[in-house]
CSV table of C-alpha atoms and ligand atoms in Angstrom, one decimal:
chain,number,residue,atom,x,y,z
A,1,MET,CA,53.2,177.3,115.2
A,2,SER,CA,56.3,177.9,117.3
A,3,GLN,CA,58.8,175.1,117.2
A,4,THR,CA,60.3,173.7,120.4
A,5,LYS,CA,62.4,170.7,119.5
A,6,PHE,CA,65.0,170.8,116.7
A,7,THR,CA,66.0,167.3,115.5
A,8,LEU,CA,68.4,166.2,112.9
A,9,SER,CA,68.3,162.9,110.9
A,10,GLU,CA,70.9,160.2,111.1
A,11,ASN,CA,72.4,161.6,107.8
A,12,ASP,CA,73.3,164.8,109.8
A,13,LEU,CA,75.4,162.9,112.3
A,14,PRO,CA,78.9,164.4,112.1
A,15,LYS,CA,81.4,162.4,110.0
A,16,GLN,CA,84.4,164.0,111.7
A,17,TRP,CA,85.5,165.2,115.1
A,18,TYR,CA,86.8,168.7,115.5
A,19,ASN,CA,90.2,169.4,117.0
A,20,ILE,CA,90.5,172.8,118.6
A,21,ASN,CA,94.3,172.4,118.5
A,22,ALA,CA,94.2,173.3,114.8
A,23,ASP,CA,92.8,176.7,115.5
A,24,SER,CA,93.5,177.6,119.1
A,25,PRO,CA,95.5,180.9,119.4
A,26,VAL,CA,97.3,179.5,122.4
A,27,PRO,CA,99.9,176.7,121.8
A,28,PRO,CA,99.4,173.4,123.6
A,29,THR,CA,101.4,173.3,126.9
A,30,PRO,CA,103.9,170.5,127.4
A,31,VAL,CA,102.9,167.1,129.0
A,32,LEU,CA,105.6,165.9,131.3
A,33,ASN,CA,106.7,162.4,132.5
A,34,PRO,CA,105.9,162.3,136.2
A,35,GLN,CA,109.2,160.7,137.1
A,36,THR,CA,111.7,162.5,134.8
A,37,LYS,CA,109.7,165.7,134.5
A,38,GLU,CA,110.8,165.8,130.8
A,39,PRO,CA,108.2,165.9,128.0
A,40,VAL,CA,106.4,162.5,127.7
A,41,THR,CA,107.3,160.2,124.9
A,42,PRO,CA,104.8,158.1,122.9
A,43,GLU,CA,106.5,155.0,124.4
A,44,PHE,CA,105.5,156.3,127.9
A,45,LEU,CA,102.0,156.9,126.8
A,46,SER,CA,101.7,153.6,125.0
A,47,VAL,CA,101.8,151.7,128.3
A,48,LEU,CA,98.4,153.3,128.9
A,49,PHE,CA,96.8,154.1,125.6
A,50,PRO,CA,96.6,152.5,122.1
A,51,MET,CA,98.6,154.3,119.4
A,52,GLU,CA,95.7,155.7,117.5
A,53,LEU,CA,94.5,157.6,120.6
A,54,ILE,CA,98.0,158.9,121.3
A,55,LEU,CA,98.2,160.2,117.7
A,56,GLN,CA,94.8,162.0,118.3
A,57,GLU,CA,96.1,163.3,121.6
A,58,ILE,CA,98.9,165.2,119.9
A,59,SER,CA,97.3,165.9,116.5
A,60,THR,CA,96.9,169.4,115.1
A,61,GLU,CA,94.7,168.2,112.2
A,62,ARG,CA,91.5,170.3,112.2
A,63,TYR,CA,89.2,167.2,111.5
A,64,ILE,CA,89.6,163.5,112.2
A,65,ASP,CA,87.3,161.0,110.6
A,66,ILE,CA,84.9,159.2,112.9
A,67,PRO,CA,85.1,155.4,112.1
A,68,GLU,CA,81.9,154.0,110.6
A,69,GLU,CA,81.7,151.4,113.4
A,70,VAL,CA,81.6,154.3,115.9
A,71,ARG,CA,79.0,156.2,113.9
A,72,GLU,CA,76.8,153.1,113.7
A,73,ILE,CA,76.7,153.0,117.5
A,74,TYR,CA,76.3,156.8,117.8
A,75,LYS,CA,73.1,156.3,115.8
A,76,LEU,CA,71.5,154.5,118.8
A,77,TRP,CA,70.9,158.0,120.3
A,78,ARG,CA,72.5,160.6,118.1
A,79,PRO,CA,71.9,163.2,116.8
A,80,THR,CA,70.5,164.3,120.2
A,81,PRO,CA,67.7,166.9,120.3
A,82,LEU,CA,68.2,170.6,120.7
A,83,ILE,CA,65.3,172.0,122.7
A,84,ARG,CA,64.1,175.5,123.3
A,85,ALA,CA,63.2,175.9,126.9
A,86,ARG,CA,60.1,178.0,126.2
A,87,ARG,CA,58.3,177.2,129.4
A,88,LEU,CA,61.4,178.1,131.4
A,89,GLU,CA,61.7,181.4,129.6
A,90,LYS,CA,58.1,182.1,130.5
A,91,ALA,CA,58.5,181.1,134.1
A,92,LEU,CA,61.5,183.5,134.3
A,93,GLY,CA,59.7,186.2,132.4
A,94,THR,CA,62.8,186.8,130.4
A,95,PRO,CA,63.1,188.2,126.9
A,96,ALA,CA,66.1,185.8,126.5
A,97,HIS,CA,65.8,182.6,124.4
A,98,ILE,CA,67.1,179.6,126.2
A,99,TYR,CA,68.2,176.4,124.2
A,100,PHE,CA,69.6,173.2,125.6
A,101,LYS,CA,71.3,170.3,123.9
A,102,HIS,CA,70.0,167.1,125.5
A,103,GLU,CA,72.8,164.7,126.0
A,104,GLY,CA,70.8,162.9,128.7
A,105,VAL,CA,69.1,160.8,126.0
A,106,SER,CA,72.1,158.5,125.6
A,107,PRO,CA,71.9,154.9,126.8
A,108,SER,CA,73.8,155.6,130.0
A,109,GLY,CA,72.2,159.0,130.5
A,110,SER,CA,75.1,161.5,129.8
A,111,HIS,CA,77.5,162.7,127.1
A,112,LYS,CA,80.1,160.2,128.2
A,113,PRO,CA,79.4,157.4,125.6
A,114,ASN,CA,80.5,159.9,122.8
A,115,THR,CA,84.1,159.2,123.8
A,116,ALA,CA,83.6,155.8,125.5
A,117,VAL,CA,82.4,154.2,122.3
A,118,ALA,CA,85.4,155.6,120.4
A,119,GLN,CA,87.9,154.6,123.0
A,120,ALA,CA,86.6,151.0,123.2
A,121,PHE,CA,86.7,150.8,119.4
A,122,TYR,CA,90.3,151.9,119.1
A,123,ASN,CA,91.4,149.7,121.9
A,124,LYS,CA,89.7,146.7,120.5
A,125,ALA,CA,91.3,147.4,117.1
A,126,ALA,CA,94.7,147.6,118.8
A,127,GLY,CA,94.3,144.2,120.5
A,128,THR,CA,93.7,145.5,124.0
A,129,LYS,CA,92.4,142.6,126.2
A,130,ALA,CA,90.6,144.7,128.9
A,131,LEU,CA,90.1,148.4,130.0
A,132,THR,CA,90.7,149.9,133.4
A,133,THR,CA,89.2,153.2,134.5
A,134,GLU,CA,88.0,155.3,137.4
A,135,THR,CA,84.6,156.8,137.9
A,136,GLY,CA,83.3,159.5,140.2
A,137,ALA,CA,79.5,159.6,140.2
A,138,GLY,CA,79.4,156.5,138.0
A,139,GLN,CA,78.5,158.2,134.7
A,140,TRP,CA,81.8,157.4,133.1
A,141,GLY,CA,82.0,153.9,134.5
A,142,SER,CA,78.6,153.1,133.1
A,143,ALA,CA,79.4,154.6,129.7
A,144,LEU,CA,82.6,152.6,129.4
A,145,SER,CA,81.1,149.4,130.7
A,146,LEU,CA,78.4,149.7,128.0
A,147,SER,CA,80.9,150.5,125.3
A,148,GLY,CA,83.2,147.7,126.4
A,149,LYS,CA,80.2,145.3,126.0
A,150,PHE,CA,79.5,146.6,122.5
A,151,PHE,CA,83.1,145.7,121.5
A,152,ASP,CA,83.5,142.6,123.7
A,153,LEU,CA,86.1,144.2,125.9
A,154,PRO,CA,86.0,143.6,129.7
A,155,VAL,CA,86.0,146.8,131.8
A,156,GLU,CA,87.4,147.2,135.4
A,157,VAL,CA,86.1,150.3,137.2
A,158,TYR,CA,87.6,152.0,140.3
A,159,MET,CA,84.6,153.9,141.8
A,160,VAL,CA,85.3,156.7,144.3
A,161,LYS,CA,84.1,155.2,147.6
A,162,ILE,CA,81.8,158.0,148.7
A,163,SER,CA,79.9,157.7,145.4
A,164,TYR,CA,79.9,153.9,145.6
A,165,GLN,CA,78.1,154.3,148.9
A,166,GLN,CA,75.8,157.2,147.8
A,167,LYS,CA,74.9,155.7,144.4
A,168,PRO,CA,74.4,152.0,144.7
A,169,TYR,CA,72.3,151.9,141.6
A,170,ARG,CA,75.0,153.3,139.4
A,171,ARG,CA,77.2,150.4,140.4
A,172,VAL,CA,74.4,148.0,139.5
A,173,LEU,CA,74.0,149.8,136.2
A,174,MET,CA,77.7,149.3,135.5
A,175,GLU,CA,77.5,145.6,136.5
A,176,SER,CA,74.4,145.2,134.3
A,177,PHE,CA,76.5,146.4,131.4
A,178,GLY,CA,79.2,143.9,132.4
A,179,GLY,CA,81.6,146.2,134.2
A,180,GLU,CA,83.6,144.9,137.2
A,181,VAL,CA,83.4,147.6,140.0
A,182,TYR,CA,85.7,148.2,143.0
A,183,ALA,CA,85.2,150.9,145.7
A,184,SER,CA,88.3,153.1,145.6
A,185,PRO,CA,90.6,153.1,147.6
A,186,SER,CA,90.5,149.3,147.1
A,187,GLU,CA,92.5,146.3,148.2
A,188,HIS,CA,93.0,145.5,144.6
A,189,THR,CA,96.0,147.7,143.9
A,190,GLN,CA,99.2,148.5,145.8
A,191,TYR,CA,98.3,152.1,145.8
A,192,GLY,CA,94.8,151.5,147.1
A,193,ARG,CA,96.2,149.4,149.9
A,194,SER,CA,98.7,152.1,150.9
A,195,VAL,CA,95.9,154.7,151.1
A,196,LEU,CA,93.8,152.4,153.2
A,197,ALA,CA,96.7,151.6,155.5
A,198,GLU,CA,97.0,155.4,156.2
A,199,ASN,CA,93.3,156.2,156.4
A,200,PRO,CA,90.9,153.2,156.5
A,201,ASP,CA,88.0,155.6,156.3
A,202,SER,CA,89.2,157.5,153.2
A,203,PRO,CA,86.1,158.6,151.1
A,204,GLY,CA,88.3,158.3,148.1
A,205,SER,CA,88.8,160.9,145.3
A,206,LEU,CA,89.0,160.9,141.6
A,207,GLY,CA,92.8,161.4,141.9
A,208,ILE,CA,93.1,158.2,144.0
A,209,ALA,CA,90.8,156.2,141.7
A,210,ILE,CA,92.8,157.3,138.7
A,211,SER,CA,96.0,156.2,140.4
A,212,GLU,CA,94.5,152.7,141.0
A,213,ALA,CA,93.2,152.4,137.4
A,214,VAL,CA,96.5,153.5,136.0
A,215,GLU,CA,98.4,151.1,138.2
A,216,ALA,CA,96.2,148.2,137.2
A,217,ALA,CA,96.9,148.9,133.5
A,218,ALA,CA,100.6,149.7,133.9
A,219,THR,CA,101.2,146.5,135.8
A,220,SER,CA,99.3,144.2,133.4
A,221,GLY,CA,102.1,143.5,131.0
A,222,GLY,CA,100.3,145.2,128.1
A,223,ALA,CA,97.1,143.2,128.3
A,224,LYS,CA,95.1,146.1,129.9
A,225,LYS,CA,95.0,149.7,128.8
A,226,TYR,CA,93.7,152.7,130.7
A,227,SER,CA,90.8,154.8,129.6
A,228,LEU,CA,90.0,158.3,130.8
A,229,GLY,CA,86.6,160.0,130.6
A,230,SER,CA,87.6,163.6,130.4
A,231,VAL,CA,90.6,166.0,130.5
A,232,LEU,CA,92.6,164.7,127.6
A,233,ASN,CA,92.6,166.2,124.1
A,234,HIS,CA,91.3,163.2,122.4
A,235,VAL,CA,88.4,162.9,124.9
A,236,LEU,CA,87.4,166.6,124.3
A,237,MET,CA,87.6,166.0,120.6
A,238,HIS,CA,85.3,163.0,120.6
A,239,GLN,CA,82.7,165.3,122.4
A,240,SER,CA,82.8,167.8,119.5
A,241,VAL,CA,79.8,166.0,117.9
A,242,ILE,CA,77.7,167.9,120.5
A,243,GLY,CA,78.6,171.3,119.3
A,244,ASP,CA,78.7,170.5,115.6
A,245,GLU,CA,75.2,169.1,115.8
A,246,ALA,CA,74.1,172.1,117.8
A,247,ILE,CA,75.4,174.5,115.1
A,248,LYS,CA,73.1,172.8,112.5
A,249,GLN,CA,70.2,172.8,115.0
A,250,MET,CA,70.6,176.5,115.9
A,251,ASP,CA,70.5,177.2,112.2
A,252,LEU,CA,67.2,175.3,112.0
A,253,ALA,CA,65.9,177.5,114.8
A,254,ASP,CA,67.2,180.5,112.8
A,255,GLU,CA,69.2,181.7,115.8
A,256,TYR,CA,72.8,181.9,116.9
A,257,PRO,CA,73.9,181.8,120.5
A,258,ASP,CA,75.3,184.9,122.2
A,259,VAL,CA,76.5,182.7,125.0
A,260,VAL,CA,77.3,179.0,125.3
A,261,ILE,CA,77.4,177.4,128.8
A,262,GLY,CA,78.6,174.1,130.2
A,263,CYS,CA,79.4,172.7,133.6
A,264,VAL,CA,83.0,171.6,134.0
A,265,GLY,CA,84.5,168.6,135.9
A,266,GLY,CA,87.4,167.7,133.7
A,267,GLY,CA,86.1,169.9,130.9
A,268,SER,CA,84.8,167.5,128.3
A,269,ASN,CA,81.1,168.2,127.9
A,270,PHE,CA,81.9,171.9,128.0
A,271,ALA,CA,84.5,171.6,125.3
A,272,GLY,CA,82.1,169.4,123.3
A,273,ILE,CA,79.5,172.0,123.0
A,274,ALA,CA,81.8,175.1,123.1
A,275,TYR,CA,84.7,174.3,120.8
A,276,PRO,CA,82.8,174.1,117.5
A,277,PHE,CA,81.3,177.5,118.3
A,278,LEU,CA,84.7,178.8,119.3
A,279,ARG,CA,85.9,177.7,115.9
A,280,GLU,CA,83.2,179.9,114.4
A,281,ASN,CA,84.6,182.8,116.5
A,282,LEU,CA,88.2,182.2,115.5
A,283,LEU,CA,87.6,181.5,111.8
A,284,ASN,CA,84.3,183.0,110.8
A,285,GLY,CA,83.9,186.2,112.8
A,286,ALA,CA,81.2,185.0,115.2
A,287,ASN,CA,81.2,186.6,118.6
A,288,THR,CA,79.8,184.1,121.1
A,289,ARG,CA,80.8,184.2,124.8
A,290,PHE,CA,81.6,181.0,126.6
A,291,VAL,CA,81.0,180.3,130.3
A,292,ALA,CA,82.5,177.3,132.2
A,293,VAL,CA,80.6,176.6,135.4
A,294,GLU,CA,82.0,174.8,138.5
A,295,PRO,CA,80.9,174.3,142.1
A,296,THR,CA,82.1,176.7,144.9
A,297,ALA,CA,83.2,173.5,146.7
A,298,THR,CA,85.8,172.6,144.0
A,299,PRO,CA,86.7,175.9,142.5
A,300,THR,CA,89.5,174.8,140.2
A,301,LEU,CA,89.2,177.4,137.5
A,302,THR,CA,88.0,180.3,139.7
A,303,ARG,CA,90.4,179.9,142.7
A,304,GLY,CA,93.2,177.5,141.7
A,305,PRO,CA,96.5,178.7,140.3
A,306,TYR,CA,97.5,178.0,136.7
A,307,ALA,CA,100.4,175.6,137.3
A,308,PHE,CA,102.0,172.3,136.4
A,309,ASP,CA,100.6,169.4,138.5
A,310,PHE,CA,100.2,165.7,138.5
A,311,GLY,CA,96.9,164.3,136.9
A,312,ASP,CA,96.5,161.9,139.9
A,313,THR,CA,97.2,161.6,143.6
A,314,ALA,CA,99.9,158.9,143.4
A,315,GLN,CA,101.9,160.9,140.9
A,316,MET,CA,101.8,158.2,138.3
A,317,ALA,CA,99.9,160.1,135.6
A,318,PRO,CA,101.6,162.8,133.5
A,319,ILE,CA,102.2,166.3,134.8
A,320,VAL,CA,100.2,168.9,132.8
A,321,LYS,CA,99.7,172.6,133.0
A,322,MET,CA,96.2,173.4,134.4
A,323,PHE,CA,94.3,175.3,136.9
A,324,THR,CA,94.5,173.0,139.9
A,325,LEU,CA,93.6,172.6,143.5
A,326,GLY,CA,96.6,170.3,144.0
A,327,HIS,CA,96.8,166.5,143.2
A,328,ALA,CA,96.6,165.8,147.0
A,329,PHE,CA,93.2,167.6,147.1
A,330,VAL,CA,90.5,165.4,148.6
A,331,PRO,CA,87.2,167.2,147.7
A,332,PRO,CA,84.3,167.7,150.1
A,333,PRO,CA,81.5,165.2,149.6
A,334,ILE,CA,79.3,167.5,147.5
A,335,HIS,CA,76.6,165.8,145.5
A,336,ALA,CA,78.0,166.7,142.0
A,337,GLY,CA,80.4,163.8,142.0
A,338,GLY,CA,81.4,164.4,138.4
A,339,LEU,CA,82.8,167.8,139.2
A,340,ARG,CA,85.2,166.9,142.0
A,341,TYR,CA,88.4,166.5,140.0
A,342,HIS,CA,91.3,168.6,141.3
A,343,GLY,CA,92.4,169.8,137.9
A,344,MET,CA,90.9,170.6,134.5
A,345,ALA,CA,91.6,169.8,130.8
A,346,PRO,CA,94.8,171.7,129.8
A,347,SER,CA,93.2,173.0,126.6
A,348,VAL,CA,90.3,174.5,128.5
A,349,CYS,CA,92.7,176.0,131.0
A,350,ALA,CA,94.9,177.6,128.3
A,351,LEU,CA,91.8,179.2,126.7
A,352,VAL,CA,90.6,180.4,130.1
A,353,ASP,CA,94.1,181.8,130.8
A,354,ALA,CA,94.0,183.6,127.4
A,355,GLY,CA,90.6,185.2,128.2
A,356,LEU,CA,88.6,183.3,125.5
A,357,ILE,CA,86.5,181.4,128.1
A,358,GLU,CA,84.8,182.9,131.1
A,359,THR,CA,84.4,181.1,134.4
A,360,LYS,CA,81.8,181.0,137.1
A,361,ALA,CA,81.5,179.1,140.4
A,362,VAL,CA,78.0,178.4,141.9
A,363,PRO,CA,77.0,177.2,145.3
A,364,GLN,CA,75.2,173.9,145.9
A,365,LEU,CA,71.8,175.2,147.1
A,366,ALA,CA,71.4,177.7,144.3
A,367,THR,CA,72.3,174.9,141.9
A,368,PHE,CA,69.6,172.6,143.1
A,369,GLU,CA,67.1,175.5,143.3
A,370,ALA,CA,67.8,176.1,139.6
A,371,ALA,CA,67.6,172.3,138.8
A,372,LEU,CA,64.1,172.1,140.3
A,373,MET,CA,63.0,175.3,138.5
A,374,PHE,CA,64.1,173.7,135.3
A,375,ALA,CA,62.5,170.3,136.1
A,376,HIS,CA,59.2,172.1,136.9
A,377,ALA,CA,59.2,174.0,133.6
A,378,GLU,CA,60.7,171.4,131.2
A,379,GLY,CA,60.0,168.1,132.9
A,380,ILE,CA,63.7,166.9,133.0
A,381,ILE,CA,65.6,166.2,136.2
A,382,PRO,CA,69.1,167.3,135.4
A,383,ALA,CA,72.2,165.5,136.8
A,384,PRO,CA,73.6,167.6,139.8
A,385,GLU,CA,76.7,168.3,137.6
A,386,THR,CA,74.4,169.6,134.8
A,387,ALA,CA,72.5,171.7,137.3
A,388,HIS,CA,75.5,174.0,137.5
A,389,ALA,CA,75.0,174.8,133.8
A,390,VAL,CA,71.3,175.2,134.4
A,391,ARG,CA,72.0,177.7,137.2
A,392,ALA,CA,74.3,179.8,135.0
A,393,ALA,CA,71.8,179.7,132.1
A,394,ILE,CA,69.1,181.0,134.4
A,395,ASP,CA,71.4,183.7,135.7
A,396,GLU,CA,72.1,184.8,132.2
A,397,ALA,CA,68.4,184.9,131.4
A,398,LEU,CA,67.7,186.9,134.5
A,399,ASP,CA,70.5,189.3,133.7
A,400,ALA,CA,69.1,189.7,130.2
A,401,LYS,CA,65.7,190.4,131.8
A,402,GLU,CA,67.1,193.1,134.1
A,403,LYS,CA,68.9,194.8,131.1
A,404,GLY,CA,65.8,194.3,128.8
A,405,GLU,CA,68.0,192.5,126.3
A,406,LYS,CA,67.0,189.7,123.9
A,407,ARG,CA,69.9,187.3,124.5
A,408,THR,CA,70.2,183.8,122.9
A,409,ILE,CA,71.5,181.3,125.5
A,410,LEU,CA,72.6,177.8,124.7
A,411,PHE,CA,73.6,175.3,127.4
A,412,ASN,CA,74.6,171.7,127.4
A,413,LEU,CA,72.3,169.4,129.3
A,414,SER,CA,75.2,166.9,130.0
A,415,GLY,CA,73.0,164.3,131.7
A,416,HIS,CA,69.8,163.4,133.5
A,417,GLY,CA,69.6,162.9,137.2
A,418,HIS,CA,67.6,159.7,137.6
A,419,PHE,CA,70.5,158.1,139.5
A,420,ASP,CA,71.0,161.2,141.7
A,421,LEU,CA,67.6,161.3,143.4
A,422,SER,CA,69.2,160.9,146.9
A,423,ALA,CA,70.8,164.3,146.3
A,424,TYR,CA,67.4,165.8,145.4
A,425,GLN,CA,66.0,164.2,148.4
A,426,ALA,CA,68.7,165.8,150.6
A,427,TYR,CA,68.0,169.2,149.0
A,428,MET,CA,64.2,168.9,149.5
A,429,ASN,CA,64.4,167.8,153.1
A,430,GLY,CA,66.8,170.6,153.9
A,431,SER,CA,69.9,168.6,154.8
A,432,LEU,CA,72.0,169.9,152.0
A,433,GLN,CA,74.4,172.8,152.7
A,434,ASP,CA,76.4,175.3,150.9
A,435,TYR,CA,80.1,174.8,151.1
A,436,ALA,CA,82.9,177.1,150.0
A,437,LEU,CA,86.3,175.7,150.1
A,438,PRO,CA,88.4,177.4,152.9
A,439,GLU,CA,91.5,179.1,151.6
A,440,GLU,CA,93.7,177.1,154.0
A,441,ALA,CA,92.5,173.8,152.3
A,442,ILE,CA,93.6,175.2,148.9
A,443,GLN,CA,97.0,176.4,150.3
A,444,ALA,CA,97.7,173.1,152.0
A,445,ALA,CA,97.1,171.1,148.8
A,446,LEU,CA,99.1,173.6,146.7
A,447,ALA,CA,102.1,173.2,148.9
A,448,GLN,CA,102.6,169.8,147.2
A,449,LEU,CA,102.8,171.1,143.5
A,450,PRO,CA,105.8,169.6,141.7
A,451,GLU,CA,108.8,171.6,140.8
A,452,VAL,CA,109.4,171.8,137.1
A,453,ASN,CA,112.1,173.5,135.1
A,454,LEU,CA,110.7,175.0,131.9
B,501,PLP,C1,81.1,163.4,134.1
B,501,PLP,C2,80.0,164.4,134.0
B,501,PLP,C3,80.3,165.8,134.0
B,501,PLP,C4,81.6,166.3,134.2
B,501,PLP,O1,82.6,165.9,133.3
B,501,PLP,P1,83.2,166.8,132.1
B,501,PLP,O2,84.3,166.1,131.5
B,501,PLP,O3,83.6,168.2,132.7
B,501,PLP,O4,82.1,167.0,131.2
B,501,PLP,C5,79.2,166.7,133.8
B,501,PLP,N1,78.0,166.2,133.6
B,501,PLP,C6,77.7,164.9,133.6
B,501,PLP,C7,76.2,164.5,133.5
B,501,PLP,C8,78.7,164.0,133.8
B,501,PLP,O5,78.3,162.7,133.8
C-alpha cells in the first residue's frame, strides 16, 4: 500500500535548533544602531530583548539546545506531519512527487508558536514582566498570546489596522488566549498618535506596528520586552525544527527533495524548512534548489534593492542590510497580511544575493486559484500567505510535467486559512484583483533609505 502521511514520534522531536550562521558561506552583515549608525551593542539590544536571545542572535554555534520546558510544549503539536499530496499530483497529471510539511496543525494554526514558545520561555526566565509585539494578519499575535499564557506573561499586541478590521476573529482568538490587542496606528503610543495626527485613516503597516510595540517596550523602564515573530536570526533558528523533522520524514518516504519551497514575509517559515536542507547542500553534497515566494504586490526580494534600511517606519529599530521596499512603504491591502513587511530577514537576503536561494513573485489571483486547487485535492484550506508556496509548488509540478521529469518537491504549509475565509469569499465572488506595485511607489519609498558609511 502506498503511504501518504509520514509521522514521527515525540522521541524524534529535535533536541537542538540549527543555526545557519555556522555554515553560511556569506558572513553576517552588520546590524546598526538607528541613531548612531554604528554597529549595535548588546546594551542597545538589551532594552528590547533578554540576554539569552541576544546571544542566540549573534551566535555562530551550529546547534543550540532546546530547553526541556520548550520541548514539552512543542509536544502538544510536534512533530508535525509530512504529507505526500498524491491527490494533487493526480489532479495535475504530473510525474513530480509533491510533499508538504503541515505546520497548520499547531494550536494557533501556523508555524509561529515554534518561536513564540521559545521567546516567552527565555523572557520569563529573565524576569520580563510583559511582552509587546506587532501582528499583521494576527497569526503572530495569537501565537505569542498563547505562549505568554503558557508562561504566565501578559502580551500586548499592536495589530495592523486593516487586518484588525478584516479579521475580527483573529483579534478574538488573541483575546481568548489572554492577549491585549490595539489597532495600529493606536492612541496608545506617541508614535501611533503622530501617525494618526497626520493621517487619521491610515490602514497601518507592519512597519508602523513594530514602531509602536518597540516604543511600548523601550519606554517601560525595563518591565516590558519586545518580541518579533520573524526576520531576526534567533527567530529563524527556532523554526529549524520544521526542516530537521522534514529531513527525517523524507527519509521515511525514501525520497529527497530536488526543490524546497516556502512563502516569505519576513523569511522565518521559509528559513525553517530550507536551512536544514541547505546545511545538507553545504556540508554533505546534497543539491537541492530553494525557492522563496512572495506576492507581486510586495515584491521585496524580486524588485527591492539590497541595501541598509530601518526595520520599522519610525526609525527606532536597528538598521540592517536587506532587500527592501523602504521603511516608509505602506503596502497595498492585499489579503496575504503576513507577507506585507517592507524588508526581509538579513540572512535570507544574504543567501539570495549570493545565489543560493531563488526568488519568485506570484500574483494574488493565481495564488488563490492554486489554493483552491490544493483545497479540492487535499482538503486543507491554506492561509493566503501559504497559498504563495502552494502556487510555486504547483508551477514546479507543471514544469516537471512539461519536461517529463520526475521531480521531488517539498513545500512548507505554513498555516491553515480558517481565519482568512473573507479573502476566499472575495476571490470566489470575483471582487479580488491582481496588483503589481508600480515602479514609482518603489522609487518614492526608496528615496528615504538611510545613508550609512561602511
Ligand atoms: C506570518 C506568516 C507567514 C509569513 O512570515 P514568515 O516569517 O515569512 O514565515 C507565512 N505564513 C503564515 C501562515 C504566517 O502566519
